[in-house]
Coordinates of C-alpha atoms in Angstrom, one line a residue:
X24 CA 123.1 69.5 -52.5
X25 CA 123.9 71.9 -49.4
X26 CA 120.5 72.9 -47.9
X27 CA 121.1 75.8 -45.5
X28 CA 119.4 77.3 -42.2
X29 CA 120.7 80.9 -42.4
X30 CA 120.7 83.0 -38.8
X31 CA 121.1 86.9 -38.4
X32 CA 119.9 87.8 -34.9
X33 CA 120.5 91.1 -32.9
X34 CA 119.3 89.0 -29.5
X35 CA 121.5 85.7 -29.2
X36 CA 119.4 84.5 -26.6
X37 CA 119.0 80.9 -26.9
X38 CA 121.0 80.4 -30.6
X39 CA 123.4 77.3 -29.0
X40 CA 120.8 75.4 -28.3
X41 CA 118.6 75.7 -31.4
X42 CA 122.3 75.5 -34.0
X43 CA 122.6 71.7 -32.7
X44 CA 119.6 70.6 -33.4
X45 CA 119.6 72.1 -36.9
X46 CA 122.9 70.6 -37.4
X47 CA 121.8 67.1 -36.5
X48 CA 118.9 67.5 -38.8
X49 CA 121.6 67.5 -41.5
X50 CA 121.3 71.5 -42.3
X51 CA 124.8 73.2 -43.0
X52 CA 124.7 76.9 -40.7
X53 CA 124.7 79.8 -42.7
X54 CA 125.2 83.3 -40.6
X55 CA 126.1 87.0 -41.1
X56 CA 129.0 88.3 -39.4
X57 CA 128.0 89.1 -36.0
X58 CA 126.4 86.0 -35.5
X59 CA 128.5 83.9 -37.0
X60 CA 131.0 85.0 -34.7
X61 CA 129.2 84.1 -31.9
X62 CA 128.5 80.2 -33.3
X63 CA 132.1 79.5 -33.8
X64 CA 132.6 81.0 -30.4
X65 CA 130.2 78.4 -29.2
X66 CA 132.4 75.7 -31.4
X67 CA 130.0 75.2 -34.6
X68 CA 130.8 75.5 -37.9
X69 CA 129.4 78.1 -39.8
X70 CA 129.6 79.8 -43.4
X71 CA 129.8 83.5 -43.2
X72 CA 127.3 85.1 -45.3
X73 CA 129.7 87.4 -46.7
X74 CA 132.1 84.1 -47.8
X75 CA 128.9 82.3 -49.1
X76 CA 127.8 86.2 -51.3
X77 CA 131.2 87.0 -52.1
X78 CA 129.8 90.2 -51.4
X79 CA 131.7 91.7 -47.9
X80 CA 129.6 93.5 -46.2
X81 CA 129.2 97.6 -47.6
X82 CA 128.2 100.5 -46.0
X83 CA 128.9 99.9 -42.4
X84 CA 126.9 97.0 -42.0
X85 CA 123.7 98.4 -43.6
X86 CA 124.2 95.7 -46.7
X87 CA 125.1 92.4 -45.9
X88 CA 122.1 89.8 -46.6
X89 CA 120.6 91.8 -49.5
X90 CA 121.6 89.3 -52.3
X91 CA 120.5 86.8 -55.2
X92 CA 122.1 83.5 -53.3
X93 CA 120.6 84.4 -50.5
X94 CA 116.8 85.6 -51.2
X95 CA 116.8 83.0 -54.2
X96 CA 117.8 80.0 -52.1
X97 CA 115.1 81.6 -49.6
X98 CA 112.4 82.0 -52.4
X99 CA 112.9 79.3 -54.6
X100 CA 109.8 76.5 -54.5
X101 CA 110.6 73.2 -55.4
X102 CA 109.7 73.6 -59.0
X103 CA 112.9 76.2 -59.7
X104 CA 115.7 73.9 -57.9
X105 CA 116.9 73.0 -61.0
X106 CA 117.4 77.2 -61.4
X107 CA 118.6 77.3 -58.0
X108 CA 121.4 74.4 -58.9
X109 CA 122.7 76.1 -62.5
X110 CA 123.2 79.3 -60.6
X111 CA 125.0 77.4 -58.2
X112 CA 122.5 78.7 -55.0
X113 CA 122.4 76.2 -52.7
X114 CA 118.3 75.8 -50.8
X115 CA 117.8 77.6 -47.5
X116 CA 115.2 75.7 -45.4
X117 CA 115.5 77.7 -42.3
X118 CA 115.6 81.2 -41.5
X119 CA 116.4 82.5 -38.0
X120 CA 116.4 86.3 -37.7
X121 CA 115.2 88.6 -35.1
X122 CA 115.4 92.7 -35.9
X123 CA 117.8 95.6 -34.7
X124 CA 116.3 96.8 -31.5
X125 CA 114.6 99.8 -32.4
X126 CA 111.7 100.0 -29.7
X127 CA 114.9 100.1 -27.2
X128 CA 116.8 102.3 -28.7
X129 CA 114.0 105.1 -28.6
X130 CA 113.3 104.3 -25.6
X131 CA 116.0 105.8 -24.5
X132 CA 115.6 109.6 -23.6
X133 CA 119.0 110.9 -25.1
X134 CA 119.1 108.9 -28.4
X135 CA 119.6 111.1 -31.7
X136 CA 117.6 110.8 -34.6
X137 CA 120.7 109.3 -36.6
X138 CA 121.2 106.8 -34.2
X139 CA 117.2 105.8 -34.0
X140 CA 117.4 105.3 -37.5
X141 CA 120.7 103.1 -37.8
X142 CA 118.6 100.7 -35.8
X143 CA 115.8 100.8 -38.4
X144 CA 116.6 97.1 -39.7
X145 CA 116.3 96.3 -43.2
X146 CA 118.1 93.1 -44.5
X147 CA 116.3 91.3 -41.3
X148 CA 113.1 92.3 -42.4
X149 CA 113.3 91.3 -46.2
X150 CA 114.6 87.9 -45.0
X151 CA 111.5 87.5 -42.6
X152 CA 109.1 88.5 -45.7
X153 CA 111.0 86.4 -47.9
X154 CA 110.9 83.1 -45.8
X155 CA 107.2 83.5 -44.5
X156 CA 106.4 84.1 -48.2
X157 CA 107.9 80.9 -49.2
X158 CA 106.3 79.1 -46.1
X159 CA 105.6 75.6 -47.7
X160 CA 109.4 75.6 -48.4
X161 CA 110.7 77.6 -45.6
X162 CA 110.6 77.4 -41.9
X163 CA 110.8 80.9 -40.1
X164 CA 111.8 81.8 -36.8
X165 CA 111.7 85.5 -35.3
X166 CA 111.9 85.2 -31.1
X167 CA 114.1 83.1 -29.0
X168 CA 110.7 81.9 -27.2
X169 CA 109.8 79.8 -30.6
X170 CA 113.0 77.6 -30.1
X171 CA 111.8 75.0 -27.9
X172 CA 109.0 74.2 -30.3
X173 CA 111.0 74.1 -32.9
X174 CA 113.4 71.8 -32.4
X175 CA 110.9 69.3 -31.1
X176 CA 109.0 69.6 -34.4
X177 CA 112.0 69.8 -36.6
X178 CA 112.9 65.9 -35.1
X179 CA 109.3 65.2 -35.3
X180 CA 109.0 66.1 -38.2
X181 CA 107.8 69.4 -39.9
X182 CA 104.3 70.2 -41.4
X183 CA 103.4 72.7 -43.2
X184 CA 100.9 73.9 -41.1
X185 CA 103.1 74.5 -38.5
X186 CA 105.3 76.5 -41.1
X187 CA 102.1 78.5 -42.1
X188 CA 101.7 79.4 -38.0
X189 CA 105.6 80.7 -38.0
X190 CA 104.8 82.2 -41.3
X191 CA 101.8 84.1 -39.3
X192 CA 103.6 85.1 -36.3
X193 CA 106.2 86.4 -38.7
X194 CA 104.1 88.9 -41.1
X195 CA 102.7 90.1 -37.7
X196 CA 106.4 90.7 -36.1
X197 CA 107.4 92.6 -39.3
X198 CA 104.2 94.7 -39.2
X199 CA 104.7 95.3 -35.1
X200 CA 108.1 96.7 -36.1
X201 CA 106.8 99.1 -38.8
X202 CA 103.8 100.3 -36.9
X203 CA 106.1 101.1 -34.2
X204 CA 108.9 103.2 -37.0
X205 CA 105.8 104.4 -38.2
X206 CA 104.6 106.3 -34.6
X207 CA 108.8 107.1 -34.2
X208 CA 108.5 109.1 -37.0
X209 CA 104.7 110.6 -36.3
X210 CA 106.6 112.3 -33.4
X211 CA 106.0 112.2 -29.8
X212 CA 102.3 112.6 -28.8
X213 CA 101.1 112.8 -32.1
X214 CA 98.7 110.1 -33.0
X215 CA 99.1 108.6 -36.4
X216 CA 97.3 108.9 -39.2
X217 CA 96.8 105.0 -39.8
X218 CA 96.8 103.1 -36.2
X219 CA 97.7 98.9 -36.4
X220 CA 97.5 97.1 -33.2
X221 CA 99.5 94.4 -33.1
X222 CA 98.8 92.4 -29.7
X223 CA 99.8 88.7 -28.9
X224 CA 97.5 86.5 -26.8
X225 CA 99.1 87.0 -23.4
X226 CA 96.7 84.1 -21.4
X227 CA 93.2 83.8 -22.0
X228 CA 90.4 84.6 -18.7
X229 CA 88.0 83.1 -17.5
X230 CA 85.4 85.5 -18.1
X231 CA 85.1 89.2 -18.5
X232 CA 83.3 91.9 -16.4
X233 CA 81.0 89.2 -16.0
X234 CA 80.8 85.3 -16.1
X235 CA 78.8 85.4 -19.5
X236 CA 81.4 87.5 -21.2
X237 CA 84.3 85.7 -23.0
X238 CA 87.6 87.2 -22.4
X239 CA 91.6 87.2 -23.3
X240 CA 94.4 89.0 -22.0
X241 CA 96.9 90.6 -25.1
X242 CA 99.8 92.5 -25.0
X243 CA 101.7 94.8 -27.2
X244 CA 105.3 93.9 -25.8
X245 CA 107.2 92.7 -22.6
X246 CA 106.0 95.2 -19.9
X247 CA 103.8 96.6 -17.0
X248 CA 101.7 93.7 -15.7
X249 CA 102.8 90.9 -18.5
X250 CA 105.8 91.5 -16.5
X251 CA 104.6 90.9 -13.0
X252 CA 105.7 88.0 -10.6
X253 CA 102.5 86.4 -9.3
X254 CA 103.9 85.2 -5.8
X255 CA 100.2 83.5 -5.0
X256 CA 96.5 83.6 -5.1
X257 CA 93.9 83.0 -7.5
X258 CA 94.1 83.0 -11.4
X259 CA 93.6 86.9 -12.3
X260 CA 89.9 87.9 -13.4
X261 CA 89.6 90.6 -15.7
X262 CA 88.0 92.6 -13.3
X263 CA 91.3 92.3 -10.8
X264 CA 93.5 93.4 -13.8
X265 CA 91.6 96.3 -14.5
X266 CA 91.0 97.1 -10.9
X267 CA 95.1 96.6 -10.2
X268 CA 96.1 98.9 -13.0
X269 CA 94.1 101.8 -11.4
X270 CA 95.8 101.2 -8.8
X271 CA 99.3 101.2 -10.6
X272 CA 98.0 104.2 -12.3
X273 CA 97.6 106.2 -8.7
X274 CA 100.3 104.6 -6.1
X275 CA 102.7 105.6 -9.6
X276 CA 101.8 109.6 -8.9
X277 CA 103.4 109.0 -5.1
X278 CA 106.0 106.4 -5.5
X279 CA 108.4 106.3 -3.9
X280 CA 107.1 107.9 -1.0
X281 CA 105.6 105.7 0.8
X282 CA 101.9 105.3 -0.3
X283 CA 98.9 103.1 -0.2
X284 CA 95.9 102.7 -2.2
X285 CA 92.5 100.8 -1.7
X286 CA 90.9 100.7 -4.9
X287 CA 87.1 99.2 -5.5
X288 CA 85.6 99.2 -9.1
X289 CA 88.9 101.0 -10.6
X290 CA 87.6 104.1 -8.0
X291 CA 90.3 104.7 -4.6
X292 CA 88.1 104.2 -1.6
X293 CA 90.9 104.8 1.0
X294 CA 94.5 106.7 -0.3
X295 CA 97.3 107.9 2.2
X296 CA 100.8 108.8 2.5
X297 CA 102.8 107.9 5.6
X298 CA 105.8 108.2 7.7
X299 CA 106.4 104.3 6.5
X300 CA 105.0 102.0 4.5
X301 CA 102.5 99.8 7.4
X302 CA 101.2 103.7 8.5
X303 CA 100.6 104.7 4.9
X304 CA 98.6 101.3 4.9
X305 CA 96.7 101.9 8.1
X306 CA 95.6 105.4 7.4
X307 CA 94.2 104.3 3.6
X308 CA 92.2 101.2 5.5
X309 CA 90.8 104.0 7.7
X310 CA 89.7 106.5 5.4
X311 CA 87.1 104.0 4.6
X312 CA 87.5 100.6 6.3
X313 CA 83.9 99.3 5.1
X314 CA 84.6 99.7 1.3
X315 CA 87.9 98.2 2.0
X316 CA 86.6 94.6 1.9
X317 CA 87.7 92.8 -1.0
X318 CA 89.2 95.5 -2.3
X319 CA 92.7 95.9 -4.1
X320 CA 95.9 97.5 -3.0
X321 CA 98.2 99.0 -4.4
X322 CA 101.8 99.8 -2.4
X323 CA 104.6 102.1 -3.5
X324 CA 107.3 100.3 -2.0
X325 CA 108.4 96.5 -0.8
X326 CA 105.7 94.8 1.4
X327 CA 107.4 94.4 5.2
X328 CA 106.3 92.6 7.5
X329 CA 104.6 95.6 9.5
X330 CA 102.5 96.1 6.7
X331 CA 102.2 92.4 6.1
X332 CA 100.7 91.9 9.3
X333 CA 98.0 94.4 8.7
X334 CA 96.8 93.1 5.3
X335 CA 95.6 89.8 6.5
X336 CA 94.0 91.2 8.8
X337 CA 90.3 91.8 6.0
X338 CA 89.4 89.9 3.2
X339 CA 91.1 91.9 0.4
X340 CA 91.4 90.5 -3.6
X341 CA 94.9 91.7 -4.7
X342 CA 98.0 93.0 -3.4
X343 CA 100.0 95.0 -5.4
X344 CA 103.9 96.2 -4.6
X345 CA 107.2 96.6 -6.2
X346 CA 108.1 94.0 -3.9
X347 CA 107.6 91.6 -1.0
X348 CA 110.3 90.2 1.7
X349 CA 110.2 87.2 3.0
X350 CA 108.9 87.8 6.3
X351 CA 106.1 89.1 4.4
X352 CA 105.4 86.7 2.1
X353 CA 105.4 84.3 5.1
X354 CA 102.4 86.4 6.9
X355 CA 100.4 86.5 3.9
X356 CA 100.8 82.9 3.3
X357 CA 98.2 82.6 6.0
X358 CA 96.0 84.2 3.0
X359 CA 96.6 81.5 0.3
X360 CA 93.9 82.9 -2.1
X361 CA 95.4 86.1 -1.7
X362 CA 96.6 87.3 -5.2
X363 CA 100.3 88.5 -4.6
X364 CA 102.0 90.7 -7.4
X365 CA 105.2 91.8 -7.7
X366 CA 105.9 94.5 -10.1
X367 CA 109.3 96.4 -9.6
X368 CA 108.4 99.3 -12.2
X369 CA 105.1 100.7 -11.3
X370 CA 105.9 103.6 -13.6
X371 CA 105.5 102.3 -16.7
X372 CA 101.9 103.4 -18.1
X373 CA 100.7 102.4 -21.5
X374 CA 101.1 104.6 -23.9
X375 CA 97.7 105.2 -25.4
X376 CA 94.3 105.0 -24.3
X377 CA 91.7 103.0 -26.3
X378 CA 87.6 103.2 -25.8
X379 CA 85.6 100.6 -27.9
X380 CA 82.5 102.7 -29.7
X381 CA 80.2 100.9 -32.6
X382 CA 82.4 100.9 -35.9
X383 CA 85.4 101.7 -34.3
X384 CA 88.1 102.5 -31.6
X385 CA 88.7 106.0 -30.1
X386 CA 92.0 106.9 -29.1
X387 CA 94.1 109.6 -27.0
X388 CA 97.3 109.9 -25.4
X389 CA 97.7 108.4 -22.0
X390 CA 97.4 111.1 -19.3
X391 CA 100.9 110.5 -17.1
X392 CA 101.8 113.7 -17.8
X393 CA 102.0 115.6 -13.9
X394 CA 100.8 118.8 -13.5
X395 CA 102.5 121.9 -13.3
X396 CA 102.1 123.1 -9.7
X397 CA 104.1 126.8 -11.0
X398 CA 100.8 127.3 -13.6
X399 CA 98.4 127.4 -10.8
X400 CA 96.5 130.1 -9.8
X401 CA 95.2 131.5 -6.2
X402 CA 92.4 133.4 -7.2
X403 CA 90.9 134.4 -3.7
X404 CA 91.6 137.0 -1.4
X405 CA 93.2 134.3 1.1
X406 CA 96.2 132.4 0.1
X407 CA 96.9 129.0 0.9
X408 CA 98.8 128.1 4.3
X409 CA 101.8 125.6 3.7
X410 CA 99.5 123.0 4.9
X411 CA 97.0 123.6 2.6
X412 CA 99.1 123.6 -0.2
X413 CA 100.0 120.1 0.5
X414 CA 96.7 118.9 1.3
X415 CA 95.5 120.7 -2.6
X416 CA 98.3 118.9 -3.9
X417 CA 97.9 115.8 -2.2
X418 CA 94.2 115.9 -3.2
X419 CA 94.4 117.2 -6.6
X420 CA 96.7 113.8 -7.8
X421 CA 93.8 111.7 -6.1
X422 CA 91.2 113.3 -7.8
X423 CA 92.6 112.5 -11.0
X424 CA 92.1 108.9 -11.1
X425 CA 88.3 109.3 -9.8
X426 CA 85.4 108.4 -12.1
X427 CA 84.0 112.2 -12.8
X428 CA 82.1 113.9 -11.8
X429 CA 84.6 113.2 -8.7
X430 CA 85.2 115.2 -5.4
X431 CA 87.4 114.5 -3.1
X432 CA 88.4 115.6 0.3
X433 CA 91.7 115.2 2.8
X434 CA 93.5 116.6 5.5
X435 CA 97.3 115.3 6.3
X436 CA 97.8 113.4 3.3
X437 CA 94.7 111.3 3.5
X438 CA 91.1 110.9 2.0
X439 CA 88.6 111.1 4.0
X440 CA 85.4 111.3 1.6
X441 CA 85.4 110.5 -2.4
X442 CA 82.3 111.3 -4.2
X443 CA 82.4 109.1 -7.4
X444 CA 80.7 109.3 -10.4
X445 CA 77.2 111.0 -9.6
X446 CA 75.2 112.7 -12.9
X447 CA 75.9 116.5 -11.1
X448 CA 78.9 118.0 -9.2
X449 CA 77.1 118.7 -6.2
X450 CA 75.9 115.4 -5.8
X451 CA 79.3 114.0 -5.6
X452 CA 80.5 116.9 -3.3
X453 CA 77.7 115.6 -1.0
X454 CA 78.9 112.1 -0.8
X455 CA 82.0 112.9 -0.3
X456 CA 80.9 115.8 2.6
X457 CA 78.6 112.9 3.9
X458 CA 81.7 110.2 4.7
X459 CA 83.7 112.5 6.1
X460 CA 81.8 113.5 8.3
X461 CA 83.4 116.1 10.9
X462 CA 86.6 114.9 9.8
X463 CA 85.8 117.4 7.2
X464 CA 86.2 120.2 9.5
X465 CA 89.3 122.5 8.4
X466 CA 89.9 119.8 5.2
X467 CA 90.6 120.4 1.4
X468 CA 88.3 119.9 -1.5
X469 CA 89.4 118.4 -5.0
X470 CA 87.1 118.7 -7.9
X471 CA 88.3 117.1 -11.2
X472 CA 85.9 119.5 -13.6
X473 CA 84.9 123.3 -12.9
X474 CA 81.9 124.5 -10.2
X475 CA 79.4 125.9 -12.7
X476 CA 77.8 127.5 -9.8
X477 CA 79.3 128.3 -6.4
X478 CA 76.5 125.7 -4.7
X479 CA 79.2 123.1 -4.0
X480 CA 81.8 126.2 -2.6
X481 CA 79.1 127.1 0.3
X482 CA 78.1 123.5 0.4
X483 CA 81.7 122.7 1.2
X484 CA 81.9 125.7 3.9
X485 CA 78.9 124.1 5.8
X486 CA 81.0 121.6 6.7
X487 CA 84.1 123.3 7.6
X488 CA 86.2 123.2 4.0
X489 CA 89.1 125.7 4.2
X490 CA 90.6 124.9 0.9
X491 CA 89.7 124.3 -2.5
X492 CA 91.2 123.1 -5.6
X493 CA 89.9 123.0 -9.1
X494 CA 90.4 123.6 -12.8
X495 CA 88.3 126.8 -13.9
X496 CA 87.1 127.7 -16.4
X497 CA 83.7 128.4 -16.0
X498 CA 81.8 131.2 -17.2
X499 CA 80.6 131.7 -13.6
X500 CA 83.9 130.9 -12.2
X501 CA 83.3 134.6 -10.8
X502 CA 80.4 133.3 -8.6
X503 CA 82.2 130.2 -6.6
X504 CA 85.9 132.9 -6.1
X505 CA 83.3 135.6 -4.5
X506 CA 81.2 132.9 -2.5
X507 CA 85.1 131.9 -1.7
X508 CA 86.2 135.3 -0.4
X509 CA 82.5 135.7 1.5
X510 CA 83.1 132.8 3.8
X511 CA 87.0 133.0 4.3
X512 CA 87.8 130.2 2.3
X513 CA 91.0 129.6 -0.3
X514 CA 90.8 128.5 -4.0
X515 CA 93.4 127.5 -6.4
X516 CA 92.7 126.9 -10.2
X517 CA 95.2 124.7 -12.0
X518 CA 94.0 125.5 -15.4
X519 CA 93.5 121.4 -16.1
X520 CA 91.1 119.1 -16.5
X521 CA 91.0 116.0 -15.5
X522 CA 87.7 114.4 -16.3
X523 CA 88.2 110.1 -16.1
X524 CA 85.2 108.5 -18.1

């Protein structure tokens, strides 16, 4: 009796080499149209599903697999063959299908709603479910990556507990493909009323925040750092990924100016912008060369070998850039522990945010969203000059990605103090105040929350602040815009918060 592997894959990668080995395990190819198509181009000979059905395809494509021969020579255990035979269905022992792109397709920003939803697959999916269902019978394949394995299994021999691991990695393909309809049709920024994460082990660490933690790296899909070329250096820690994606998450707000960021325990200790990319570097190191040591950087643009030649010049962790040349690469291959990533797309942000509480998760929508600059608000008697409109703006992305309660001061497109994480506003203003030092003569002020009292504006004027920029929203906002207009100074309210717990 025939005995069948039937393929129906929207990605081709890979299907040449996995049809021969199915063939020389003695399996007849079974395909629907597309990819039948593309077998016989390849020279292999293949049933058309539609031949094998009698049933051409009907509506465009949108029925083609959904029928009797096919799901009952998918389904069928060994105790119905003899049903199988009298209805003439011959046994399918392999199925090979990967799903209409739909994460693609709404990725893109001008798709239509009709076209999202042609690429909502569903003969793929009820041949997935059908073939992991029947796993002791049926081997099932879903990603190009599982071909390899596969075929050195299928001439070693195929267990059923390796059919019951493709089975698993199936149901949670399917259910990753739902979840992901699911959100589609949510809408944009809404979050949905039931959330499934579905995240493959990506590599496991070797420990978490600390040595006594386990930990594994997961991903959702294909992107952002699962992405990156690691051109050198250590194994990743936890601690360097979560440190590096900080500095993704701040360098992105620049790029593609040219930008540098020195980040230390996911907080910036040194951020700059510069006329190129080695000045941009030099002026971050100097905003606070001390915390700088062992710290991570993250670039906007391709490493050179200007900026090359400065980076080996302290111990530092990571390097992060779009890109390195190759004069760079050889300068920082005086640094072999040096952890070198490459990662063209530094845009890419994730698009939710998840903190771990005691019975459950809690979730919001990734902040990428920029602000508004046309909403804000001068609310003192004095207007900003042109220079301290960039200085606020400058200072007001920064600010952003420090741990609140977070101040942060700059003249010319640098830091030059960051007050991180302190229990009162104040406080922070007077670390920050403190590393400036009389660099903060005739600098700008950053504050991620609102002054509840005007201490940190006349705290700020001590030390030669001209400009400030903050949310409001206060009820004693009054208080710091009159302490403001008193000593001469300029405020601007942007109407946001930006509190990072």
């Amino acid at each position: 009796m025939t005995m069948f592997a039937l393929l129906s894959v929207a990605d081709k990668t890979g299907l040449e080499a996995l049809a021969g080995p199915l063939v020389a395990a003695g399996l007849d190819l079974l395909a629907s149209g597309g990819t039948a198509h593309y077998l016989q181009q390849q020279g292999f000979t293949v049933t058309e599903v539609a031949d094998y059905t009698g049933s051409p395809e009907i509506l465009g494509g949108r029925v083609k697999t959904l029928h009797p021969r096919i799901h009952g020579g998918i389904l069928a255990r060994l105790d119905q063959r003899t049903e199988l035979e009298q209805a003439g269905i011959s046994p399918i022992a392999v199925v090979v299908v990967n799903l209409y792109p739909f994460a693609q397709t709404i990725a893109q920003p001008e798709v239509t709603e009709s076209e999202a939803i042609e690429q909502i697959d569903i003969g793929g999916v009820a041949l997935i479910r059908a073939a992991a269902k029947n796993f002791t019978q049926v081997s099932v394949l879903t990603h190009p990556d599982q071909y390899p394995d596969f075929s050195q299994h299928l001439t070693q021999g195929l267990t059923e507990s390796y059919r019951r691991t493709l089975a698993q990695q199936a149901f949670a393909y399917t259910s990753s493909y739902d979840q992901t309809i699911a959100q589609w049709f949510a809408g944009e920024g809404r979050l949905p009323e039931t959330l499934n994460l579905h995240l493959t082990r990506h590599q496991p660490l070797r420990y978490g925040e600390n040595p006594h933690q386990p930990a594994t790296w997961y991903r959702q899909e294909a992107v952002g750092f699962t992405t990156a070329r690691i051109l050198q250096g250590k194994e990743l820690s936890f601690n360097n990924l979560v440190d590096l994606e900080a500095a993704r998450r701040l360098v992105a707000r620049f790029a593609p100016l040219p930008c540098a960021v020195i980040i230390k325990h996911t907080n910036p200790c040194g951020v700059a912008l510069g006329i190129t990319l080695a000045a941009a570097y030099h002026r971050a190191y100097t905003a606070d060369s001390v915390s700088a040591f062992g710290g991570i950087v993250g670039l906007s643009q391709p490493v050179d070998e200007a900026t090359a030649q400065q980076l080996v010049q302290t111990f530092l962790e990571c390097v992060l850039a779009p890109d390195f040349s190759p004069e760079a690469l050889a300068i920082l291959q005086r640094k072999p522990q040096l952890r070198l990533l490459a990662l063209p797309d530094l845009t890419t942000a994730p698009p939710l945010d998840f903190k771990a509480i005691s019975g459950g998760l809690l979730v919001q929508a990734t902040a990428t969203q920029p602000d508004d600059p046309a909403m804000w608000q001068v609310v003192t008697q004095r207007r900003p000059t042109p220079d301290e409109w960039r200085g606020l703006s400058f200072a007001w992305e920064v600010v952003q990605q420090v741990k609140s309660n977070a101040i942060v001061l700059t003249r010319d497109q640098q830091t030059l103090g960051i007050g991180v994480g302190q229990t009162n506003r104040v406080g922070s203003a007077q670390l920050a105040l403190a590393q400036a030092g009389s660099q903060a003569q005739g600098a700008v002020l950053a504050s991620d929350g609102f002054f509840p009292f005007d201490d940190t504006v006349r705290l700020a004027a001590r030390h030669g602040v001209q400009a400030l920029i903050q949310p409001g929203g206060s009820k004693r906002d009054s208080d710091s815009i009159a302490a403001c207009d008193e000593l001469g100074l300029t405020m601007v309210m942007t109407g946001t918060r930006h509190f990072l717990h």
